[in-house]
Short mmCIF file of C-alpha atoms in Angstrom, two decimals:
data_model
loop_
_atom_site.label_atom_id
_atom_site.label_comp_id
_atom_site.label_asym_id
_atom_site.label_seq_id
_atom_site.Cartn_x
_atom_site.Cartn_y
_atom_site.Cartn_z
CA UNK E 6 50.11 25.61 56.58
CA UNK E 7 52.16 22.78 58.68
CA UNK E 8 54.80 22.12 56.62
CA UNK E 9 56.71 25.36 57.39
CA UNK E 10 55.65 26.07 60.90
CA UNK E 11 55.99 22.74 62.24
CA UNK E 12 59.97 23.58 62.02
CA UNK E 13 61.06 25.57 64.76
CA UNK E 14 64.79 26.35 65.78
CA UNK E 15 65.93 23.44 67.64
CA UNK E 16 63.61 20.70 66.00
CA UNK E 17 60.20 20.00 65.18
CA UNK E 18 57.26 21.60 67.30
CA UNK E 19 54.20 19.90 67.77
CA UNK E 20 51.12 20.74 65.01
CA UNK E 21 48.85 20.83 68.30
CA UNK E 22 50.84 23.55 69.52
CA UNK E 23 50.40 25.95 66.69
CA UNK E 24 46.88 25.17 65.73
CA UNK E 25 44.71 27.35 67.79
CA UNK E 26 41.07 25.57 66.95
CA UNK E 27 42.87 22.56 68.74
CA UNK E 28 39.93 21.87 71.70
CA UNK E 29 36.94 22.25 68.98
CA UNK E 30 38.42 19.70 67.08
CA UNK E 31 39.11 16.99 69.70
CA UNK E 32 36.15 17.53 72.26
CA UNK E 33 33.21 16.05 70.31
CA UNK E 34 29.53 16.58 71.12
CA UNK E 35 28.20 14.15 72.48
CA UNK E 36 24.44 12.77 71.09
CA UNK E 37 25.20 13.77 67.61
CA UNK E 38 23.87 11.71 64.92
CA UNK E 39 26.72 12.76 62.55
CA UNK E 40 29.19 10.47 61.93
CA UNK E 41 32.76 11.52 63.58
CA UNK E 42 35.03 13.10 60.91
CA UNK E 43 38.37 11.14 60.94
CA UNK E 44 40.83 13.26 62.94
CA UNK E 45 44.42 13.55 61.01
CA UNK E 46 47.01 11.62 62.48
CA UNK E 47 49.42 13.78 64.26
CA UNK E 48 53.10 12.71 63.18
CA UNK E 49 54.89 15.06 65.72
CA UNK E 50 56.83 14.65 68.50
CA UNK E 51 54.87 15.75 72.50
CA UNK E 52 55.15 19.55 72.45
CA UNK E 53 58.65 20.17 74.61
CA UNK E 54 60.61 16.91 72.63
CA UNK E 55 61.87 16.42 69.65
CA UNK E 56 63.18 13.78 67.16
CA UNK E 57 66.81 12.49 66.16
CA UNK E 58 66.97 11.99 62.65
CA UNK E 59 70.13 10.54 61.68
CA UNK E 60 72.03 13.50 60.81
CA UNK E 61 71.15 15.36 64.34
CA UNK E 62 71.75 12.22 66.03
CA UNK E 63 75.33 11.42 64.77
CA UNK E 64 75.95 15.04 65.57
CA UNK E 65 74.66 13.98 68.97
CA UNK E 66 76.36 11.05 69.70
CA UNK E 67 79.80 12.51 68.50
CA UNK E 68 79.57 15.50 70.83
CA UNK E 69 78.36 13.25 73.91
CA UNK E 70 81.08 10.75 73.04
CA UNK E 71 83.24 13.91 73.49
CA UNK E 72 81.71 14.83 76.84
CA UNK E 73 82.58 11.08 77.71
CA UNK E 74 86.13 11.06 76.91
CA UNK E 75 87.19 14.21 78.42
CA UNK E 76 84.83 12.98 81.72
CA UNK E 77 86.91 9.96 81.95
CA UNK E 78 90.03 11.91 81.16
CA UNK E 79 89.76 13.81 85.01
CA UNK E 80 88.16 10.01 86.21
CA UNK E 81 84.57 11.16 86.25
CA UNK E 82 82.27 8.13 86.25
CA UNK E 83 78.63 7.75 83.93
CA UNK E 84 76.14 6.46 85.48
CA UNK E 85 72.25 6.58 84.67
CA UNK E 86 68.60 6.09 86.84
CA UNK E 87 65.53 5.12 85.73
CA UNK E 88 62.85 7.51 83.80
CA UNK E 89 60.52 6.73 85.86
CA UNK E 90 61.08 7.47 89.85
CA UNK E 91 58.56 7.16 93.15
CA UNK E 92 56.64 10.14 93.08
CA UNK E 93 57.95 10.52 96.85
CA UNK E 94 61.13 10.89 96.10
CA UNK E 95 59.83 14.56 94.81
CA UNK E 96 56.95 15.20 97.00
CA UNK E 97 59.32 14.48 100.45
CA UNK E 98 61.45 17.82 99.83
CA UNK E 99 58.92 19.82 97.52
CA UNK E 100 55.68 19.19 99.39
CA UNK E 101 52.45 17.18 97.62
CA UNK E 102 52.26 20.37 95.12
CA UNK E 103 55.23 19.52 93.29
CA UNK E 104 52.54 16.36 92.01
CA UNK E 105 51.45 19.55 89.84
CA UNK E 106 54.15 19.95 87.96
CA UNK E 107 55.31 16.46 87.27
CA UNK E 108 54.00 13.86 84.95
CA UNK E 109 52.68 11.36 87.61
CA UNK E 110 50.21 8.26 87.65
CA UNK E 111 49.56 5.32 89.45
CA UNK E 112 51.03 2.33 88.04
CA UNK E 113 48.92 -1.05 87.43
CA UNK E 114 51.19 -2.49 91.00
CA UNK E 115 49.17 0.55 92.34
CA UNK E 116 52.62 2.69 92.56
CA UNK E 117 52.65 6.61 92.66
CA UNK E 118 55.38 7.29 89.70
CA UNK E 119 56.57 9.95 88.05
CA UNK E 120 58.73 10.40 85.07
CA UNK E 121 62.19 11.75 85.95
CA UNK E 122 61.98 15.91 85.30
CA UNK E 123 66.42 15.56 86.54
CA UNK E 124 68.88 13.46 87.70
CA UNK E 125 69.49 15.37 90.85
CA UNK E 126 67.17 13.52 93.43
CA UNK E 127 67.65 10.13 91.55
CA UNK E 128 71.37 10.60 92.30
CA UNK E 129 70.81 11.17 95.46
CA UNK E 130 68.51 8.16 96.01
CA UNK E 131 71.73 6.39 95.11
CA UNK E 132 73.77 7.67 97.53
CA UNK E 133 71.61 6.80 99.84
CA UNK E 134 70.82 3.04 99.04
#
């Protein structure tokens, strides 16, 4: 059953996504006497990511390193931000909904974050600073 659907084009899906009896089998009753069954460790990637194995990632890393060198060519410059932004950084142009659509939490320095959905608004933080 998983070995052949867990492929999809692209990379490997995750088995939580395909099975369909997914919330019986993680929301247990509570005040049963039986014992829990052991639930099966889930060796895919988040639904929406995927893996590099070696092969895909040396395919990878020689078509960014192409990206690269023809950037530089026409004296484009990298540069990166962190994964993980202020959640205000979204919720200032978007509104407090955008909170809906983001994966957000409260860090333990009692921080709003939110992992980084683009680059656009972290770029612009940096023009800014």
């Amino acid at each position: 059953y998983y070995s052949t659907s867990l492929f999809a084009e692209g990379g490997r899906v995750s088995a939580a996504q395909l099975d369909k009896e997914i919330l019986s089998k993680t929301s247990g009753e509570k005040g049963s006497s039986k014992p829990a069954k052991p639930i099966k460790l889930d060796t895919n990637p988040p639904k929406g990511t995927r893996d590099f194995y070696p092969e895909d990632m040396r395919l990878r890393t020689w078509l960014f390193d192409q990206w690269r060198s023809v950037a530089s060519t026409y004296a484009f410059s990298e540069y990166d931000a962190p994964v993980l932004e202020s959640e205000s950084l979204y919720t200032r142009k978007a509104g407090e909904e955008v909170t809906q659509q983001l994966y957000n939490f409260v860090d333990k320095g009692d921080r709003s974050v939110a992992l980084r959905p683009e680059m656009t608004p972290s770029l612009a933080r940096m023009v800014m600073a």
